[in-house]
mmCIF file with all atom_site columns, C-alpha atoms in Angstrom:
data_model
loop_
_atom_site.group_PDB
_atom_site.id
_atom_site.type_symbol
_atom_site.label_atom_id
_atom_site.label_alt_id
_atom_site.label_comp_id
_atom_site.label_asym_id
_atom_site.label_entity_id
_atom_site.label_seq_id
_atom_site.pdbx_PDB_ins_code
_atom_site.Cartn_x
_atom_site.Cartn_y
_atom_site.Cartn_z
_atom_site.occupancy
_atom_site.B_iso_or_equiv
_atom_site.pdbx_formal_charge
_atom_site.auth_seq_id
_atom_site.auth_comp_id
_atom_site.auth_asym_id
_atom_site.auth_atom_id
_atom_site.pdbx_PDB_model_num
ATOM 1   C CA . UNK M 1 1   ? 96.123  144.792 -91.228 1.00 48.00 ? 1422 UNK M CA 1
ATOM 2   C CA . UNK M 1 2   ? 98.608  142.156 -90.285 1.00 49.00 ? 1423 UNK M CA 1
ATOM 3   C CA . UNK M 1 3   ? 98.470  140.114 -87.024 1.00 52.00 ? 1424 UNK M CA 1
ATOM 4   C CA . UNK M 1 4   ? 101.824 139.583 -85.416 1.00 56.00 ? 1425 UNK M CA 1
ATOM 5   C CA . UNK M 1 5   ? 102.526 136.785 -82.922 1.00 56.00 ? 1426 UNK M CA 1
ATOM 6   C CA . UNK M 1 6   ? 103.501 138.177 -79.494 1.00 57.00 ? 1427 UNK M CA 1
ATOM 7   C CA . UNK M 1 7   ? 105.991 135.702 -77.874 1.00 55.00 ? 1428 UNK M CA 1
ATOM 8   C CA . UNK M 1 8   ? 105.632 137.483 -74.478 1.00 53.00 ? 1429 UNK M CA 1
ATOM 9   C CA . UNK M 1 9   ? 101.981 136.528 -74.351 1.00 53.00 ? 1430 UNK M CA 1
ATOM 10  C CA . UNK M 1 10  ? 102.729 132.796 -74.440 1.00 53.00 ? 1431 UNK M CA 1
ATOM 11  C CA . UNK M 1 11  ? 105.306 133.035 -71.590 1.00 61.00 ? 1432 UNK M CA 1
ATOM 12  C CA . UNK M 1 12  ? 102.853 132.766 -68.729 1.00 62.00 ? 1433 UNK M CA 1
ATOM 13  C CA . UNK M 1 13  ? 101.274 129.639 -70.267 1.00 66.00 ? 1434 UNK M CA 1
ATOM 14  C CA . UNK M 1 14  ? 104.746 128.116 -70.722 1.00 69.00 ? 1435 UNK M CA 1
ATOM 15  C CA . UNK M 1 15  ? 105.687 128.872 -67.017 1.00 75.00 ? 1436 UNK M CA 1
ATOM 16  C CA . UNK M 1 16  ? 102.413 127.447 -65.793 1.00 76.00 ? 1437 UNK M CA 1
ATOM 17  C CA . UNK M 1 17  ? 103.000 124.275 -67.758 1.00 76.00 ? 1438 UNK M CA 1
ATOM 18  C CA . UNK M 1 18  ? 106.594 123.933 -66.359 1.00 85.00 ? 1439 UNK M CA 1
ATOM 19  C CA . UNK M 1 19  ? 105.312 124.574 -62.891 1.00 88.00 ? 1440 UNK M CA 1
ATOM 20  C CA . UNK M 1 20  ? 102.651 121.860 -63.231 1.00 88.00 ? 1441 UNK M CA 1
ATOM 21  C CA . UNK M 1 21  ? 105.293 119.365 -64.550 1.00 87.00 ? 1442 UNK M CA 1
ATOM 22  C CA . UNK M 1 22  ? 107.663 120.149 -61.646 1.00 89.00 ? 1443 UNK M CA 1
ATOM 23  C CA . UNK M 1 23  ? 104.745 119.832 -59.187 1.00 91.00 ? 1444 UNK M CA 1
ATOM 24  C CA . UNK M 1 24  ? 103.839 116.423 -60.694 1.00 90.00 ? 1445 UNK M CA 1
ATOM 25  C CA . UNK M 1 25  ? 107.401 115.305 -60.496 1.00 91.00 ? 1446 UNK M CA 1
ATOM 26  C CA . UNK M 1 26  ? 107.580 116.319 -56.823 1.00 93.00 ? 1447 UNK M CA 1
ATOM 27  C CA . UNK M 1 27  ? 104.336 114.527 -55.949 1.00 95.00 ? 1448 UNK M CA 1
ATOM 28  C CA . UNK M 1 28  ? 105.546 111.365 -57.746 1.00 94.00 ? 1449 UNK M CA 1
ATOM 29  C CA . UNK M 1 29  ? 108.978 111.608 -56.027 1.00 95.00 ? 1450 UNK M CA 1
ATOM 30  C CA . UNK M 1 30  ? 107.190 111.883 -52.594 1.00 95.00 ? 1451 UNK M CA 1
ATOM 31  C CA . UNK M 1 31  ? 104.871 109.055 -53.414 1.00 96.00 ? 1452 UNK M CA 1
ATOM 32  C CA . UNK M 1 32  ? 107.696 106.757 -54.549 1.00 95.00 ? 1453 UNK M CA 1
ATOM 33  C CA . UNK M 1 33  ? 109.831 107.819 -51.528 1.00 95.00 ? 1454 UNK M CA 1
ATOM 34  C CA . UNK M 1 34  ? 107.175 106.786 -49.024 1.00 94.00 ? 1455 UNK M CA 1
ATOM 35  C CA . UNK M 1 35  ? 106.494 103.600 -50.920 1.00 95.00 ? 1456 UNK M CA 1
ATOM 36  C CA . UNK M 1 36  ? 110.179 102.637 -50.975 1.00 94.00 ? 1457 UNK M CA 1
ATOM 37  C CA . UNK M 1 37  ? 110.733 103.391 -47.293 1.00 92.00 ? 1458 UNK M CA 1
ATOM 38  C CA . UNK M 1 38  ? 107.823 101.120 -46.473 1.00 90.00 ? 1459 UNK M CA 1
ATOM 39  C CA . UNK M 1 39  ? 109.033 98.373  -48.844 1.00 92.00 ? 1460 UNK M CA 1
ATOM 40  C CA . UNK M 1 40  ? 112.593 98.466  -47.546 1.00 91.00 ? 1461 UNK M CA 1
ATOM 41  C CA . UNK M 1 41  ? 111.525 98.320  -43.938 1.00 88.00 ? 1462 UNK M CA 1
ATOM 42  C CA . UNK M 1 42  ? 108.988 95.552  -44.718 1.00 84.00 ? 1463 UNK M CA 1
ATOM 43  C CA . UNK M 1 43  ? 111.680 93.498  -46.498 1.00 87.00 ? 1464 UNK M CA 1
ATOM 44  C CA . UNK M 1 44  ? 113.837 93.685  -43.342 1.00 85.00 ? 1465 UNK M CA 1
ATOM 45  C CA . UNK M 1 45  ? 110.894 92.994  -40.965 1.00 88.00 ? 1466 UNK M CA 1
ATOM 46  C CA . UNK M 1 46  ? 111.485 90.172  -38.557 1.00 90.00 ? 1467 UNK M CA 1
ATOM 47  C CA . UNK M 1 47  ? 108.745 87.753  -37.472 1.00 89.00 ? 1468 UNK M CA 1
ATOM 48  C CA . UNK M 1 48  ? 108.708 84.421  -35.813 1.00 81.00 ? 1469 UNK M CA 1
ATOM 49  C CA . UNK M 1 49  ? 107.578 82.951  -39.172 1.00 84.00 ? 1470 UNK M CA 1
ATOM 50  C CA . UNK M 1 50  ? 110.423 84.281  -41.283 1.00 84.00 ? 1471 UNK M CA 1
ATOM 51  C CA . UNK M 1 51  ? 113.131 82.922  -38.917 1.00 80.00 ? 1472 UNK M CA 1
ATOM 52  C CA . UNK M 1 52  ? 115.327 85.948  -39.105 1.00 85.00 ? 1473 UNK M CA 1
ATOM 53  C CA . UNK M 1 53  ? 117.120 86.972  -35.908 1.00 88.00 ? 1474 UNK M CA 1
ATOM 54  C CA . UNK M 1 54  ? 115.304 89.693  -33.994 1.00 89.00 ? 1475 UNK M CA 1
ATOM 55  C CA . UNK M 1 55  ? 116.612 93.277  -34.509 1.00 88.00 ? 1476 UNK M CA 1
ATOM 56  C CA . UNK M 1 56  ? 119.318 94.348  -32.053 1.00 88.00 ? 1477 UNK M CA 1
ATOM 57  C CA . UNK M 1 57  ? 117.221 97.346  -31.011 1.00 89.00 ? 1478 UNK M CA 1
ATOM 58  C CA . UNK M 1 58  ? 114.006 95.348  -30.204 1.00 92.00 ? 1479 UNK M CA 1
ATOM 59  C CA . UNK M 1 59  ? 113.252 96.732  -26.793 1.00 94.00 ? 1480 UNK M CA 1
ATOM 60  C CA . UNK M 1 60  ? 110.856 95.491  -24.073 1.00 95.00 ? 1481 UNK M CA 1
ATOM 61  C CA . UNK M 1 61  ? 109.085 97.301  -21.312 1.00 95.00 ? 1482 UNK M CA 1
ATOM 62  C CA . UNK M 1 62  ? 109.530 95.739  -17.883 1.00 95.00 ? 1483 UNK M CA 1
ATOM 63  C CA . UNK M 1 63  ? 107.272 97.202  -15.233 1.00 94.00 ? 1484 UNK M CA 1
ATOM 64  C CA . UNK M 1 64  ? 108.174 97.742  -11.541 1.00 92.00 ? 1485 UNK M CA 1
ATOM 65  C CA . UNK M 1 65  ? 105.665 97.503  -8.657  1.00 90.00 ? 1486 UNK M CA 1
ATOM 66  C CA . UNK M 1 66  ? 105.285 101.261 -8.505  1.00 88.00 ? 1487 UNK M CA 1
ATOM 67  C CA . UNK M 1 67  ? 104.138 101.381 -12.099 1.00 82.00 ? 1488 UNK M CA 1
ATOM 68  C CA . UNK M 1 68  ? 107.382 102.810 -13.535 1.00 90.00 ? 1489 UNK M CA 1
ATOM 69  C CA . UNK M 1 69  ? 109.073 100.858 -16.274 1.00 94.00 ? 1490 UNK M CA 1
ATOM 70  C CA . UNK M 1 70  ? 112.510 99.993  -17.640 1.00 92.00 ? 1491 UNK M CA 1
ATOM 71  C CA . UNK M 1 71  ? 113.294 99.811  -21.411 1.00 92.00 ? 1492 UNK M CA 1
ATOM 72  C CA . UNK M 1 72  ? 115.366 96.745  -21.888 1.00 93.00 ? 1493 UNK M CA 1
ATOM 73  C CA . UNK M 1 73  ? 116.879 95.058  -24.918 1.00 93.00 ? 1494 UNK M CA 1
ATOM 74  C CA . UNK M 1 74  ? 115.148 91.801  -25.817 1.00 93.00 ? 1495 UNK M CA 1
ATOM 75  C CA . UNK M 1 75  ? 118.553 90.074  -25.626 1.00 92.00 ? 1496 UNK M CA 1
ATOM 76  C CA . UNK M 1 76  ? 118.918 91.108  -22.003 1.00 92.00 ? 1497 UNK M CA 1
ATOM 77  C CA . UNK M 1 77  ? 115.493 89.903  -21.123 1.00 91.00 ? 1498 UNK M CA 1
ATOM 78  C CA . UNK M 1 78  ? 116.301 86.498  -22.739 1.00 89.00 ? 1499 UNK M CA 1
ATOM 79  C CA . UNK M 1 79  ? 119.513 86.086  -20.693 1.00 90.00 ? 1500 UNK M CA 1
ATOM 80  C CA . UNK M 1 80  ? 118.458 87.364  -17.248 1.00 89.00 ? 1501 UNK M CA 1
ATOM 81  C CA . UNK M 1 81  ? 115.634 86.904  -14.888 1.00 85.00 ? 1502 UNK M CA 1
ATOM 82  C CA . UNK M 1 82  ? 114.330 90.126  -13.464 1.00 85.00 ? 1503 UNK M CA 1
ATOM 83  C CA . UNK M 1 83  ? 113.350 90.291  -9.815  1.00 85.00 ? 1504 UNK M CA 1
ATOM 84  C CA . UNK M 1 84  ? 110.307 92.401  -8.684  1.00 88.00 ? 1505 UNK M CA 1
ATOM 85  C CA . UNK M 1 85  ? 109.243 93.208  -12.263 1.00 92.00 ? 1506 UNK M CA 1
ATOM 86  C CA . UNK M 1 86  ? 106.400 92.130  -14.585 1.00 93.00 ? 1507 UNK M CA 1
ATOM 87  C CA . UNK M 1 87  ? 105.967 92.466  -18.342 1.00 95.00 ? 1508 UNK M CA 1
ATOM 88  C CA . UNK M 1 88  ? 102.282 93.429  -17.803 1.00 94.00 ? 1509 UNK M CA 1
ATOM 89  C CA . UNK M 1 89  ? 101.617 97.168  -18.000 1.00 93.00 ? 1510 UNK M CA 1
ATOM 90  C CA . UNK M 1 90  ? 99.309  98.842  -15.414 1.00 90.00 ? 1511 UNK M CA 1
ATOM 91  C CA . UNK M 1 91  ? 98.879  101.886 -17.641 1.00 92.00 ? 1512 UNK M CA 1
ATOM 92  C CA . UNK M 1 92  ? 97.793  101.630 -21.311 1.00 93.00 ? 1513 UNK M CA 1
ATOM 93  C CA . UNK M 1 93  ? 100.830 103.642 -22.595 1.00 94.00 ? 1514 UNK M CA 1
ATOM 94  C CA . UNK M 1 94  ? 103.896 105.431 -21.518 1.00 94.00 ? 1515 UNK M CA 1
ATOM 95  C CA . UNK M 1 95  ? 107.178 106.937 -22.728 1.00 94.00 ? 1516 UNK M CA 1
ATOM 96  C CA . UNK M 1 96  ? 110.570 108.006 -21.394 1.00 93.00 ? 1517 UNK M CA 1
ATOM 97  C CA . UNK M 1 97  ? 113.924 109.284 -22.453 1.00 90.00 ? 1518 UNK M CA 1
ATOM 98  C CA . UNK M 1 98  ? 116.613 106.582 -22.619 1.00 78.00 ? 1519 UNK M CA 1
ATOM 99  C CA . UNK M 1 99  ? 120.351 107.317 -22.868 1.00 77.00 ? 1520 UNK M CA 1
ATOM 100 C CA . UNK M 1 100 ? 119.774 111.131 -23.149 1.00 78.00 ? 1521 UNK M CA 1
ATOM 101 C CA . UNK M 1 101 ? 118.871 111.199 -26.876 1.00 85.00 ? 1522 UNK M CA 1
ATOM 102 C CA . UNK M 1 102 ? 116.772 108.057 -27.378 1.00 92.00 ? 1523 UNK M CA 1
ATOM 103 C CA . UNK M 1 103 ? 113.015 107.942 -26.718 1.00 95.00 ? 1524 UNK M CA 1
ATOM 104 C CA . UNK M 1 104 ? 111.223 104.769 -25.839 1.00 95.00 ? 1525 UNK M CA 1
ATOM 105 C CA . UNK M 1 105 ? 107.409 104.417 -25.727 1.00 96.00 ? 1526 UNK M CA 1
ATOM 106 C CA . UNK M 1 106 ? 104.982 101.474 -25.321 1.00 97.00 ? 1527 UNK M CA 1
ATOM 107 C CA . UNK M 1 107 ? 101.310 101.057 -25.943 1.00 97.00 ? 1528 UNK M CA 1
ATOM 108 C CA . UNK M 1 108 ? 99.016  98.139  -24.878 1.00 97.00 ? 1529 UNK M CA 1
ATOM 109 C CA . UNK M 1 109 ? 97.158  97.150  -28.066 1.00 96.00 ? 1530 UNK M CA 1
ATOM 110 C CA . UNK M 1 110 ? 95.105  94.333  -26.708 1.00 95.00 ? 1531 UNK M CA 1
ATOM 111 C CA . UNK M 1 111 ? 94.535  92.827  -23.265 1.00 94.00 ? 1532 UNK M CA 1
ATOM 112 C CA . UNK M 1 112 ? 92.831  89.577  -22.269 1.00 90.00 ? 1533 UNK M CA 1
ATOM 113 C CA . UNK M 1 113 ? 93.093  87.645  -18.916 1.00 83.00 ? 1534 UNK M CA 1
ATOM 114 C CA . UNK M 1 114 ? 96.763  87.591  -18.012 1.00 91.00 ? 1535 UNK M CA 1
ATOM 115 C CA . UNK M 1 115 ? 98.263  88.591  -21.424 1.00 95.00 ? 1536 UNK M CA 1
ATOM 116 C CA . UNK M 1 116 ? 98.815  91.816  -23.220 1.00 96.00 ? 1537 UNK M CA 1
ATOM 117 C CA . UNK M 1 117 ? 99.785  92.595  -26.740 1.00 97.00 ? 1538 UNK M CA 1
ATOM 118 C CA . UNK M 1 118 ? 102.246 95.490  -26.558 1.00 97.00 ? 1539 UNK M CA 1
ATOM 119 C CA . UNK M 1 119 ? 103.733 97.651  -29.264 1.00 97.00 ? 1540 UNK M CA 1
ATOM 120 C CA . UNK M 1 120 ? 106.981 99.450  -28.457 1.00 96.00 ? 1541 UNK M CA 1
ATOM 121 C CA . UNK M 1 121 ? 108.935 102.150 -30.293 1.00 96.00 ? 1542 UNK M CA 1
ATOM 122 C CA . UNK M 1 122 ? 112.609 103.054 -29.722 1.00 95.00 ? 1543 UNK M CA 1
ATOM 123 C CA . UNK M 1 123 ? 113.613 106.224 -31.532 1.00 94.00 ? 1544 UNK M CA 1
ATOM 124 C CA . UNK M 1 124 ? 117.350 106.836 -31.727 1.00 92.00 ? 1545 UNK M CA 1
ATOM 125 C CA . UNK M 1 125 ? 119.429 109.368 -33.841 1.00 88.00 ? 1546 UNK M CA 1
ATOM 126 C CA . UNK M 1 126 ? 119.906 106.655 -36.486 1.00 89.00 ? 1547 UNK M CA 1
ATOM 127 C CA . UNK M 1 127 ? 116.790 104.548 -36.478 1.00 91.00 ? 1548 UNK M CA 1
ATOM 128 C CA . UNK M 1 128 ? 113.272 103.877 -35.237 1.00 92.00 ? 1549 UNK M CA 1
ATOM 129 C CA . UNK M 1 129 ? 112.527 100.290 -34.122 1.00 94.00 ? 1550 UNK M CA 1
ATOM 130 C CA . UNK M 1 130 ? 108.827 99.277  -33.823 1.00 95.00 ? 1551 UNK M CA 1
ATOM 131 C CA . UNK M 1 131 ? 108.220 96.001  -32.073 1.00 95.00 ? 1552 UNK M CA 1
ATOM 132 C CA . UNK M 1 132 ? 105.110 94.034  -31.241 1.00 96.00 ? 1553 UNK M CA 1
ATOM 133 C CA . UNK M 1 133 ? 105.175 91.225  -28.635 1.00 96.00 ? 1554 UNK M CA 1
ATOM 134 C CA . UNK M 1 134 ? 102.895 89.146  -26.424 1.00 96.00 ? 1555 UNK M CA 1
ATOM 135 C CA . UNK M 1 135 ? 103.505 89.645  -22.643 1.00 95.00 ? 1556 UNK M CA 1
ATOM 136 C CA . UNK M 1 136 ? 102.620 87.782  -19.541 1.00 94.00 ? 1557 UNK M CA 1
ATOM 137 C CA . UNK M 1 137 ? 103.681 88.528  -16.065 1.00 91.00 ? 1558 UNK M CA 1
ATOM 138 C CA . UNK M 1 138 ? 106.975 86.593  -16.487 1.00 91.00 ? 1559 UNK M CA 1
ATOM 139 C CA . UNK M 1 139 ? 107.430 86.043  -20.265 1.00 92.00 ? 1560 UNK M CA 1
ATOM 140 C CA . UNK M 1 140 ? 107.762 87.962  -23.515 1.00 94.00 ? 1561 UNK M CA 1
ATOM 141 C CA . UNK M 1 141 ? 107.153 86.428  -26.975 1.00 93.00 ? 1562 UNK M CA 1
ATOM 142 C CA . UNK M 1 142 ? 108.097 88.700  -29.875 1.00 94.00 ? 1563 UNK M CA 1
ATOM 143 C CA . UNK M 1 143 ? 105.749 88.784  -32.808 1.00 94.00 ? 1564 UNK M CA 1
ATOM 144 C CA . UNK M 1 144 ? 107.265 91.348  -35.095 1.00 94.00 ? 1565 UNK M CA 1
ATOM 145 C CA . UNK M 1 145 ? 109.982 93.989  -35.294 1.00 94.00 ? 1566 UNK M CA 1
ATOM 146 C CA . UNK M 1 146 ? 110.622 96.575  -37.978 1.00 93.00 ? 1567 UNK M CA 1
ATOM 147 C CA . UNK M 1 147 ? 113.432 99.055  -38.203 1.00 91.00 ? 1568 UNK M CA 1
ATOM 148 C CA . UNK M 1 148 ? 113.427 102.284 -40.194 1.00 92.00 ? 1569 UNK M CA 1
ATOM 149 C CA . UNK M 1 149 ? 117.018 103.516 -40.619 1.00 89.00 ? 1570 UNK M CA 1
ATOM 150 C CA . UNK M 1 150 ? 118.860 106.463 -42.110 1.00 87.00 ? 1571 UNK M CA 1
ATOM 151 C CA . UNK M 1 151 ? 120.314 104.089 -44.726 1.00 89.00 ? 1572 UNK M CA 1
ATOM 152 C CA . UNK M 1 152 ? 116.776 103.060 -45.827 1.00 88.00 ? 1573 UNK M CA 1
ATOM 153 C CA . UNK M 1 153 ? 115.831 106.714 -46.187 1.00 89.00 ? 1574 UNK M CA 1
ATOM 154 C CA . UNK M 1 154 ? 118.844 107.331 -48.464 1.00 91.00 ? 1575 UNK M CA 1
ATOM 155 C CA . UNK M 1 155 ? 118.168 104.276 -50.502 1.00 94.00 ? 1576 UNK M CA 1
ATOM 156 C CA . UNK M 1 156 ? 114.441 105.172 -50.746 1.00 94.00 ? 1577 UNK M CA 1
ATOM 157 C CA . UNK M 1 157 ? 115.434 108.641 -52.034 1.00 95.00 ? 1578 UNK M CA 1
ATOM 158 C CA . UNK M 1 158 ? 117.721 107.318 -54.734 1.00 95.00 ? 1579 UNK M CA 1
ATOM 159 C CA . UNK M 1 159 ? 115.110 104.697 -55.804 1.00 95.00 ? 1580 UNK M CA 1
ATOM 160 C CA . UNK M 1 160 ? 112.380 107.393 -55.965 1.00 96.00 ? 1581 UNK M CA 1
ATOM 161 C CA . UNK M 1 161 ? 114.560 109.659 -58.065 1.00 95.00 ? 1582 UNK M CA 1
ATOM 162 C CA . UNK M 1 162 ? 115.370 106.864 -60.452 1.00 96.00 ? 1583 UNK M CA 1
ATOM 163 C CA . UNK M 1 163 ? 111.749 105.945 -60.718 1.00 95.00 ? 1584 UNK M CA 1
ATOM 164 C CA . UNK M 1 164 ? 110.653 109.463 -61.507 1.00 95.00 ? 1585 UNK M CA 1
ATOM 165 C CA . UNK M 1 165 ? 113.415 109.813 -64.116 1.00 94.00 ? 1586 UNK M CA 1
ATOM 166 C CA . UNK M 1 166 ? 112.437 106.448 -65.749 1.00 95.00 ? 1587 UNK M CA 1
ATOM 167 C CA . UNK M 1 167 ? 108.799 107.597 -65.918 1.00 93.00 ? 1588 UNK M CA 1
ATOM 168 C CA . UNK M 1 168 ? 109.844 110.758 -67.498 1.00 91.00 ? 1589 UNK M CA 1
ATOM 169 C CA . UNK M 1 169 ? 111.908 108.952 -70.157 1.00 92.00 ? 1590 UNK M CA 1
ATOM 170 C CA . UNK M 1 170 ? 109.060 106.561 -70.798 1.00 91.00 ? 1591 UNK M CA 1
ATOM 171 C CA . UNK M 1 171 ? 106.595 109.443 -71.137 1.00 88.00 ? 1592 UNK M CA 1
ATOM 172 C CA . UNK M 1 172 ? 108.929 111.263 -73.552 1.00 87.00 ? 1593 UNK M CA 1
ATOM 173 C CA . UNK M 1 173 ? 109.447 108.124 -75.602 1.00 89.00 ? 1594 UNK M CA 1
ATOM 174 C CA . UNK M 1 174 ? 105.688 107.527 -75.911 1.00 88.00 ? 1595 UNK M CA 1
ATOM 175 C CA . UNK M 1 175 ? 105.018 111.133 -76.750 1.00 83.00 ? 1596 UNK M CA 1
ATOM 176 C CA . UNK M 1 176 ? 107.702 111.199 -79.494 1.00 84.00 ? 1597 UNK M CA 1
ATOM 177 C CA . UNK M 1 177 ? 106.455 107.968 -80.950 1.00 82.00 ? 1598 UNK M CA 1
ATOM 178 C CA . UNK M 1 178 ? 102.894 109.190 -80.904 1.00 79.00 ? 1599 UNK M CA 1
ATOM 179 C CA . UNK M 1 179 ? 103.894 112.419 -82.649 1.00 76.00 ? 1600 UNK M CA 1
ATOM 180 C CA . UNK M 1 180 ? 105.800 110.480 -85.326 1.00 74.00 ? 1601 UNK M CA 1
ATOM 181 C CA . UNK M 1 181 ? 102.770 108.278 -85.914 1.00 74.00 ? 1602 UNK M CA 1
ATOM 182 C CA . UNK M 1 182 ? 100.504 111.345 -86.378 1.00 75.00 ? 1603 UNK M CA 1
ATOM 183 C CA . UNK M 1 183 ? 102.864 113.030 -88.810 1.00 72.00 ? 1604 UNK M CA 1
ATOM 184 C CA . UNK M 1 184 ? 103.223 109.852 -91.014 1.00 63.00 ? 1605 UNK M CA 1
#
């Protein structure tokens, strides 16, 4: 009685192994993608300490007596005095549409006496700008601004793909070298 090898029986195991490899590559790609987006945005982050000019889209909330607010570029707030407005929020958070497609929101992070730490977010079709600033009734002092752009997403995708491919090459090299050492 002879035993014959059935190639069809090994197919499900091979497909399962390929699926696991592809799933691992996808998970690695997603992890690297998120990491690189964070790193690219962090590298471009602006703070008072790093002396880079503030992002153009750094936006400040200016509050009117009725509690409504305006979303104003920081450059505008620096140049002009605003009558009948304050930079202190009455409500802990708020949001509004700006220029039809853009969305602006603010959130009071911390409040003491006559100061507030406020975080704002301006979402446009091309970027998201997150800013943190210290506000008093009449002044604004930026602390940090970070921008996430379409360009960063593209660059992060390329860097993630290259990283996964490099890991794959390194893994194959180590496996081949290990196999050669076992056969010798």
